[in-house]
PDB file of C-alpha atoms in Angstrom:
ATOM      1  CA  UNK R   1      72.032  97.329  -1.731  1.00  0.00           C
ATOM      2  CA  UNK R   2      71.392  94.990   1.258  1.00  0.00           C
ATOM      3  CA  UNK R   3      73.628  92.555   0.816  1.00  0.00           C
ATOM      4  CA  UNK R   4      77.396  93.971  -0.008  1.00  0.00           C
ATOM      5  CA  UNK R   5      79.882  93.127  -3.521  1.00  0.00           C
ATOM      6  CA  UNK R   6      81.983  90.405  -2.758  1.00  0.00           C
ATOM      7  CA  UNK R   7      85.624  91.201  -4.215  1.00  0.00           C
ATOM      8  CA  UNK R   8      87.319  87.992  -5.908  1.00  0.00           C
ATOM      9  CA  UNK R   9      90.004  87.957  -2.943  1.00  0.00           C
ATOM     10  CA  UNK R  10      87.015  87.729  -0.541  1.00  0.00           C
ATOM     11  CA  UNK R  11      85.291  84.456  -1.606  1.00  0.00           C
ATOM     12  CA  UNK R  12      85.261  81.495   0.442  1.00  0.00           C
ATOM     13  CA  UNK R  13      85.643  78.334  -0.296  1.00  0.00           C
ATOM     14  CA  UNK R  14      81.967  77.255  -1.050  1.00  0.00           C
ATOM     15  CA  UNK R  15      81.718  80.628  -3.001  1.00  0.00           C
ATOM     16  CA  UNK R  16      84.696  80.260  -5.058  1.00  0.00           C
ATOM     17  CA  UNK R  17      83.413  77.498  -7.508  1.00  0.00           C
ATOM     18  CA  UNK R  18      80.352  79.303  -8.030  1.00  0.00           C
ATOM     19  CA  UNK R  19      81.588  82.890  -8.347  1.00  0.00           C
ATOM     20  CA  UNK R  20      84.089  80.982 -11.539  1.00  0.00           C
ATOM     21  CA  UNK R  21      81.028  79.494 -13.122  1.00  0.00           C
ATOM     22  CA  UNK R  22      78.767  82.386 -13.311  1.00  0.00           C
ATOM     23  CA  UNK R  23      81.741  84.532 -14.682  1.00  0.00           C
ATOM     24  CA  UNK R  24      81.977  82.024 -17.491  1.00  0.00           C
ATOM     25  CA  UNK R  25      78.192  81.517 -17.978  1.00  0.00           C
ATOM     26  CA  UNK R  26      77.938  85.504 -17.907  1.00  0.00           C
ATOM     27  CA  UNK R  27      80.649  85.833 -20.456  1.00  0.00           C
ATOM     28  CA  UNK R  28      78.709  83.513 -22.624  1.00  0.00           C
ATOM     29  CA  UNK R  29      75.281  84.818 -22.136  1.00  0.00           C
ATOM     30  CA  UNK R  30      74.888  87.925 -19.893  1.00  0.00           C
ATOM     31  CA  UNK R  31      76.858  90.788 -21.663  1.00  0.00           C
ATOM     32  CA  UNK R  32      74.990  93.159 -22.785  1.00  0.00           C
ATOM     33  CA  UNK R  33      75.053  95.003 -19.998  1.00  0.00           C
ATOM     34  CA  UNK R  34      77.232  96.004 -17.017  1.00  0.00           C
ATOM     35  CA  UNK R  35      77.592  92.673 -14.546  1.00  0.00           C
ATOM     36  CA  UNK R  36      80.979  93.323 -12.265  1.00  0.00           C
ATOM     37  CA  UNK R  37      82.545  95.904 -10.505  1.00  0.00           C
ATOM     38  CA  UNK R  38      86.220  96.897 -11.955  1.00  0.00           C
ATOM     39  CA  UNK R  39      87.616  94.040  -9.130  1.00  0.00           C
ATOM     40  CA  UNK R  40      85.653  91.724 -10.690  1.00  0.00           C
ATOM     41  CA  UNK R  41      82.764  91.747  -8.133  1.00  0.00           C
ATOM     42  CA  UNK R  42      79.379  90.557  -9.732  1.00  0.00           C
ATOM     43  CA  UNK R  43      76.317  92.947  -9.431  1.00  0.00           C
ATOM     44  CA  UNK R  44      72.475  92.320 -10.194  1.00  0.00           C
ATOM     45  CA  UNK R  45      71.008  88.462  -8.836  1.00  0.00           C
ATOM     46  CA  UNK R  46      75.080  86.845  -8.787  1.00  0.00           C
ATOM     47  CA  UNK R  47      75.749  89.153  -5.928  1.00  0.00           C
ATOM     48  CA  UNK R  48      73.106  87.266  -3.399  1.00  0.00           C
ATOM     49  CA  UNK R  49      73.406  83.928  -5.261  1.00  0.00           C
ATOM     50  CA  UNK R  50      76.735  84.264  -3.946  1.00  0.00           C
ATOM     51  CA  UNK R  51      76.049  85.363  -0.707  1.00  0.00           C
ATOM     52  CA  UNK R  52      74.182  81.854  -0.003  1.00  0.00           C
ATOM     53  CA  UNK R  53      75.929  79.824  -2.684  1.00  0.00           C
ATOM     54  CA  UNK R  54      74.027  75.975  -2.032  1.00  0.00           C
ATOM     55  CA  UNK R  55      70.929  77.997  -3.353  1.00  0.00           C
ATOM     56  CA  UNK R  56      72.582  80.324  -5.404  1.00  0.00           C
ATOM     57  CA  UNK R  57      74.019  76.958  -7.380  1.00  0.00           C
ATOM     58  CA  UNK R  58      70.586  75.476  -7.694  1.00  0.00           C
ATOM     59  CA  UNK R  59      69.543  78.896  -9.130  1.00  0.00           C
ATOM     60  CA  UNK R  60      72.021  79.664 -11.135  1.00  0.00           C
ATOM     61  CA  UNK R  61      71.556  76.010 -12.887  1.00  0.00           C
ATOM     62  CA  UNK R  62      67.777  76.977 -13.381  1.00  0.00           C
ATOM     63  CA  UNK R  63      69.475  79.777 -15.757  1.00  0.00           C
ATOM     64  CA  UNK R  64      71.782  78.048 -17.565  1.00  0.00           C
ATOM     65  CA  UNK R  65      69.487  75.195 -18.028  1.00  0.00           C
ATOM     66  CA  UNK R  66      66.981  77.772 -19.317  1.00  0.00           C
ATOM     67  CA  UNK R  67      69.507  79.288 -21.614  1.00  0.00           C
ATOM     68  CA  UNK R  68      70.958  75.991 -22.612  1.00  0.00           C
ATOM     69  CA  UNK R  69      67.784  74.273 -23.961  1.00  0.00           C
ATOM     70  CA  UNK R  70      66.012  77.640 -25.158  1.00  0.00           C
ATOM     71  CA  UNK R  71      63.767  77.123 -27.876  1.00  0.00           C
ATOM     72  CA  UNK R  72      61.992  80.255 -27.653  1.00  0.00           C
ATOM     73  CA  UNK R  73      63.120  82.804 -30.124  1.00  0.00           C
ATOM     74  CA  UNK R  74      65.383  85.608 -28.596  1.00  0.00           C
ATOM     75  CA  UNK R  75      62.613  88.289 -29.374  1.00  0.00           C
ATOM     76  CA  UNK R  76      59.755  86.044 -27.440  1.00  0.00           C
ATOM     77  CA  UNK R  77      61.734  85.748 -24.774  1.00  0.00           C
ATOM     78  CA  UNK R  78      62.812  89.134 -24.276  1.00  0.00           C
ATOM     79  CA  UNK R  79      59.098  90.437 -23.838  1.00  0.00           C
ATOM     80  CA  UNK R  80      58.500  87.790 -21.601  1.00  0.00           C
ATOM     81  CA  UNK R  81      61.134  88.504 -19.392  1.00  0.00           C
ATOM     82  CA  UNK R  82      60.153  92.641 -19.587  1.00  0.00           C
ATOM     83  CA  UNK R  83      56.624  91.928 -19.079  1.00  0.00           C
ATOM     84  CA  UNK R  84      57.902  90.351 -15.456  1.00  0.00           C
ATOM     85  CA  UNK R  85      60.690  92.959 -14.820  1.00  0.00           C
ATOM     86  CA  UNK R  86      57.247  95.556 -15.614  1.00  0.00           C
ATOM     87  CA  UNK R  87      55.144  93.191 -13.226  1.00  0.00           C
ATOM     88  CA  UNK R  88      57.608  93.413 -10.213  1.00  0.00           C
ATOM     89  CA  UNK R  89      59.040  96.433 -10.825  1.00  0.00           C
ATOM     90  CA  UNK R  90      62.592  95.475 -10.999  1.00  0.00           C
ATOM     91  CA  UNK R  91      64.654  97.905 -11.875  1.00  0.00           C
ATOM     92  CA  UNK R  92      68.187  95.641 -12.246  1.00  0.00           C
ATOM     93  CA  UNK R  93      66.067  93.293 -14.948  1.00  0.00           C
ATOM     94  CA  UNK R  94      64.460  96.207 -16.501  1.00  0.00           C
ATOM     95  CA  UNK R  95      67.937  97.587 -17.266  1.00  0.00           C
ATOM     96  CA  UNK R  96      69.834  94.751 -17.948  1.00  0.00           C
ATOM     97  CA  UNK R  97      66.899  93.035 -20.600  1.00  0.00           C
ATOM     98  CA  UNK R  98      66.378  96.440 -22.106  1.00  0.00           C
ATOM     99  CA  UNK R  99      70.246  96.496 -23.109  1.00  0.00           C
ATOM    100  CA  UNK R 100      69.592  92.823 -24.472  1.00  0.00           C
ATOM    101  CA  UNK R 101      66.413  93.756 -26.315  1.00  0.00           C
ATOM    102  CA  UNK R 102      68.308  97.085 -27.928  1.00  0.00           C
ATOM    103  CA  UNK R 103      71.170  94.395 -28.975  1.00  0.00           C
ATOM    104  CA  UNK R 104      68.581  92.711 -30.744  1.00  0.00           C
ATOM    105  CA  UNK R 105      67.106  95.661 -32.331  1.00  0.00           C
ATOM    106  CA  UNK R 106      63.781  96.157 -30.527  1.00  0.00           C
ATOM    107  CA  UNK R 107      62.298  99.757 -31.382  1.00  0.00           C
ATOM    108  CA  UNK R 108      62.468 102.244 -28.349  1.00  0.00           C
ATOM    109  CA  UNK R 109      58.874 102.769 -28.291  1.00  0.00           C
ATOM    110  CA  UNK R 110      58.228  99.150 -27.996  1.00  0.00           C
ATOM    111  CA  UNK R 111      60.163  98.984 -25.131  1.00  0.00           C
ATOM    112  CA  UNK R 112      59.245 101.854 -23.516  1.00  0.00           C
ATOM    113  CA  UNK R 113      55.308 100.113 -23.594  1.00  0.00           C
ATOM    114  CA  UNK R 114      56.638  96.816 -22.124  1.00  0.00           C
ATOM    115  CA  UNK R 115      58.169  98.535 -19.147  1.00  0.00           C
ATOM    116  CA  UNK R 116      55.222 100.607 -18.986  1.00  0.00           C
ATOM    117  CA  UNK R 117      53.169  97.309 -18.091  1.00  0.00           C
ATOM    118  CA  UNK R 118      51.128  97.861 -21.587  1.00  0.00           C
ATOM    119  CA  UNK R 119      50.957  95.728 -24.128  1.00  0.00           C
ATOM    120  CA  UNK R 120      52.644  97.234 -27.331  1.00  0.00           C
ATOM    121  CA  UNK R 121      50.166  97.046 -30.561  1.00  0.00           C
ATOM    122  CA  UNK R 122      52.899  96.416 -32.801  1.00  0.00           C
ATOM    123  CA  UNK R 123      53.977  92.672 -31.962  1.00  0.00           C
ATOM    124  CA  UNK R 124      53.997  89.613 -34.203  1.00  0.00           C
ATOM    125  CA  UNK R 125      51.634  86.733 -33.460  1.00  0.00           C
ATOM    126  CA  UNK R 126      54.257  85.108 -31.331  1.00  0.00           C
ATOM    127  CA  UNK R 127      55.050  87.792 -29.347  1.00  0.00           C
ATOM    128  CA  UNK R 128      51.558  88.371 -28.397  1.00  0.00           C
ATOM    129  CA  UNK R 129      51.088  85.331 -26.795  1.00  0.00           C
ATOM    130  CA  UNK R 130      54.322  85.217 -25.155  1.00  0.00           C
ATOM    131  CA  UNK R 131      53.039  88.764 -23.783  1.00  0.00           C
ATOM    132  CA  UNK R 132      49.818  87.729 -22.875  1.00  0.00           C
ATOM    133  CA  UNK R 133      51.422  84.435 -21.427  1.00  0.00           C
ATOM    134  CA  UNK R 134      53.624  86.521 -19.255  1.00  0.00           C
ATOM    135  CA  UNK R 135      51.279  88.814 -17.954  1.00  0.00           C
ATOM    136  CA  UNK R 136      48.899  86.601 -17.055  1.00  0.00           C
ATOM    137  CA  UNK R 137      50.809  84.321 -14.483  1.00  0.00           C
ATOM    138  CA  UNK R 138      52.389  87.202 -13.364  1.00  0.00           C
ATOM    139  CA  UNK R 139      49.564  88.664 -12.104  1.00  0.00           C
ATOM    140  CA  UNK R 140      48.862  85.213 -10.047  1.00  0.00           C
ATOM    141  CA  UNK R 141      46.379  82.481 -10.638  1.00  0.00           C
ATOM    142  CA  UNK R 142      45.968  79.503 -13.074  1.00  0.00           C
ATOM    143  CA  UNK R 143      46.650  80.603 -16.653  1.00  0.00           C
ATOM    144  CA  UNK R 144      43.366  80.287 -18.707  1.00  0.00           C
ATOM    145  CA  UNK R 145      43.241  76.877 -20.692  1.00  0.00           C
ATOM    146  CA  UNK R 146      42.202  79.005 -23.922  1.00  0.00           C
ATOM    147  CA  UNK R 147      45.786  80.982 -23.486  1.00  0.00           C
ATOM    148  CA  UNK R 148      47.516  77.638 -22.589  1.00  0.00           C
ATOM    149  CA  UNK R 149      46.320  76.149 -25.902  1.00  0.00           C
ATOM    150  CA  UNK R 150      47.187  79.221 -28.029  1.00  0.00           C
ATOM    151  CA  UNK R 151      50.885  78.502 -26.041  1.00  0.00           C
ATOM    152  CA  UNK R 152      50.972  74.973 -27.034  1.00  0.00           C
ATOM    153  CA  UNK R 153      49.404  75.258 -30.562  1.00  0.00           C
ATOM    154  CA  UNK R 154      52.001  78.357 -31.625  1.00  0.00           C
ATOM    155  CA  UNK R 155      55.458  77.068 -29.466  1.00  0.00           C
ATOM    156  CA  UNK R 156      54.832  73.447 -29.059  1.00  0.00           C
ATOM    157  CA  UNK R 157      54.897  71.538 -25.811  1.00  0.00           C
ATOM    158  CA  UNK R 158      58.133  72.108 -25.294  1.00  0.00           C
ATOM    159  CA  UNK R 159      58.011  75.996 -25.950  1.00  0.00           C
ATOM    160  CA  UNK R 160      54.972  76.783 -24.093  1.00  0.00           C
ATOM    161  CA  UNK R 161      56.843  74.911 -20.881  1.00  0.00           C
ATOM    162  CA  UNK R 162      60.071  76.837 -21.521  1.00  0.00           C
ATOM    163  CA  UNK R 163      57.673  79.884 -21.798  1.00  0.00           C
ATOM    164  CA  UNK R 164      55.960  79.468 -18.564  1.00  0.00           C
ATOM    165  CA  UNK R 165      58.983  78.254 -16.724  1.00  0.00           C
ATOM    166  CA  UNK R 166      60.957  81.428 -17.991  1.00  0.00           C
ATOM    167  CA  UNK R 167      57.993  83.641 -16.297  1.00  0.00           C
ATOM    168  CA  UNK R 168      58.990  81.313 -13.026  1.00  0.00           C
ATOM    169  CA  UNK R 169      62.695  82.145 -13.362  1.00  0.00           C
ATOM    170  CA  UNK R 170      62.348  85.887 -14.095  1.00  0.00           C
ATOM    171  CA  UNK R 171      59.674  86.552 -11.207  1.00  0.00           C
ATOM    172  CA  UNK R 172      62.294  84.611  -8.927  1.00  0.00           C
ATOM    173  CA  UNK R 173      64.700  86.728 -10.321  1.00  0.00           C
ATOM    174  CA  UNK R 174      62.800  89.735  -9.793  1.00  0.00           C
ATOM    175  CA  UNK R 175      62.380  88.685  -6.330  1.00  0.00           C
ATOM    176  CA  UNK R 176      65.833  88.583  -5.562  1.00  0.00           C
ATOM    177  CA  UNK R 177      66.976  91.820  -7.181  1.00  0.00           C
ATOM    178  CA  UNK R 178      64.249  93.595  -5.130  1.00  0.00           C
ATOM    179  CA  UNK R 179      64.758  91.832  -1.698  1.00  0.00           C
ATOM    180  CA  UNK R 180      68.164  93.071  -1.738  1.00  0.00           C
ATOM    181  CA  UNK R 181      67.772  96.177  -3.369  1.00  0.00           C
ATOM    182  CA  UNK R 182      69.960  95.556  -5.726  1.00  0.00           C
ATOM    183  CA  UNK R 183      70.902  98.882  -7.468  1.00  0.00           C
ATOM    184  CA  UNK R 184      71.352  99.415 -11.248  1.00  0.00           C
ATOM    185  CA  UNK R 185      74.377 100.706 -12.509  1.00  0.00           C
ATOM    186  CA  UNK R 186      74.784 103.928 -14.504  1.00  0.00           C
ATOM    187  CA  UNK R 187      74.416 103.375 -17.876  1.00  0.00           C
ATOM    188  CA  UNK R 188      77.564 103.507 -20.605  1.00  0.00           C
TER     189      UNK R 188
END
């Protein structure tokens, strides 16, 4: 870890606000999985939002934003977001979206494919776009219009935006956790 675990008691004043609305936002939508040290310091991508908290803010309202107005089904956007966490090799988002995706029931061998950076052969329509979505514009470029369609035609406008934004967010995300090395925690 490059950047160290800010204790509570160490916040400043810029940090402070934001620290208090990521613990609430977390509480609400991130707990699946281990996301603060027993003094309340907060690991994976909070850790360096919080280190430079005028961008950690604007990220951090990407998420909820992203969470807020999700459309997507759970299950569509869990392989999205493992298809990244596969692309870039994060481990932090590999751990924590694998505890989600268990949560939600998704079969071990399914998962271990995703991580695997395969496609599994066992997804629904949805989910195969969403996958094929994902690993497309992570792997750079314009997304073909033929895949863009199939986005549109099968989530709507609205879903195939929140679907291609979500890649954004998660490679951004992936970014972060492996720019600072951020470490995963040991498993419960």
């Amino acid at each position: 870890m490059r950047l160290p675990l800010i204790a509570p008691a160490d916040l400043s004043p810029e940090q402070k606000p934001l620290y208090d609305d990521m613990r609430q936002g977390i509480a609400g939508h991130f707990n699946a999985f281990k996301v603060q040290r027993e003094d309340g310091a907060l690991m994976g991508p909070w850790n360096p939002w919080l280190h430079e908290p005028a961008i950690g803010k604007a990220i951090w309202d990407f998420t909820l934003a992203m969470t807020a107005n999700a459309v997507l089904p759970d299950n569509v956007r869990q392989i999205a977001i493992l298809v990244v966490g596969a692309r870039y090799d994060a481990a932090y988002e590999i751990y924590a979206h694998i505890a989600v995706a268990e949560r939600e029931g998704m079969p071990a061998e399914r998962l271990a494919t995703l991580v695997a950076d395969l496609k599994p052969s066992d997804l629904a329509p949805d989910e195969s776009i969403a996958f094929d979505v994902a690993y497309a514009l992570s792997r750079g470029g314009v997304l073909p219009e033929p895949l863009y369609a199939l986005a549109v035609k099968t989530f709507g406008q609205h879903g195939a935006n929140e679907l291609i934004y979500l890649v954004g967010l998660y490679a951004l995300v992936s970014v972060t956790l492996n720019g600072f090395n951020v470490p995963v925690p040991e498993r419960e």
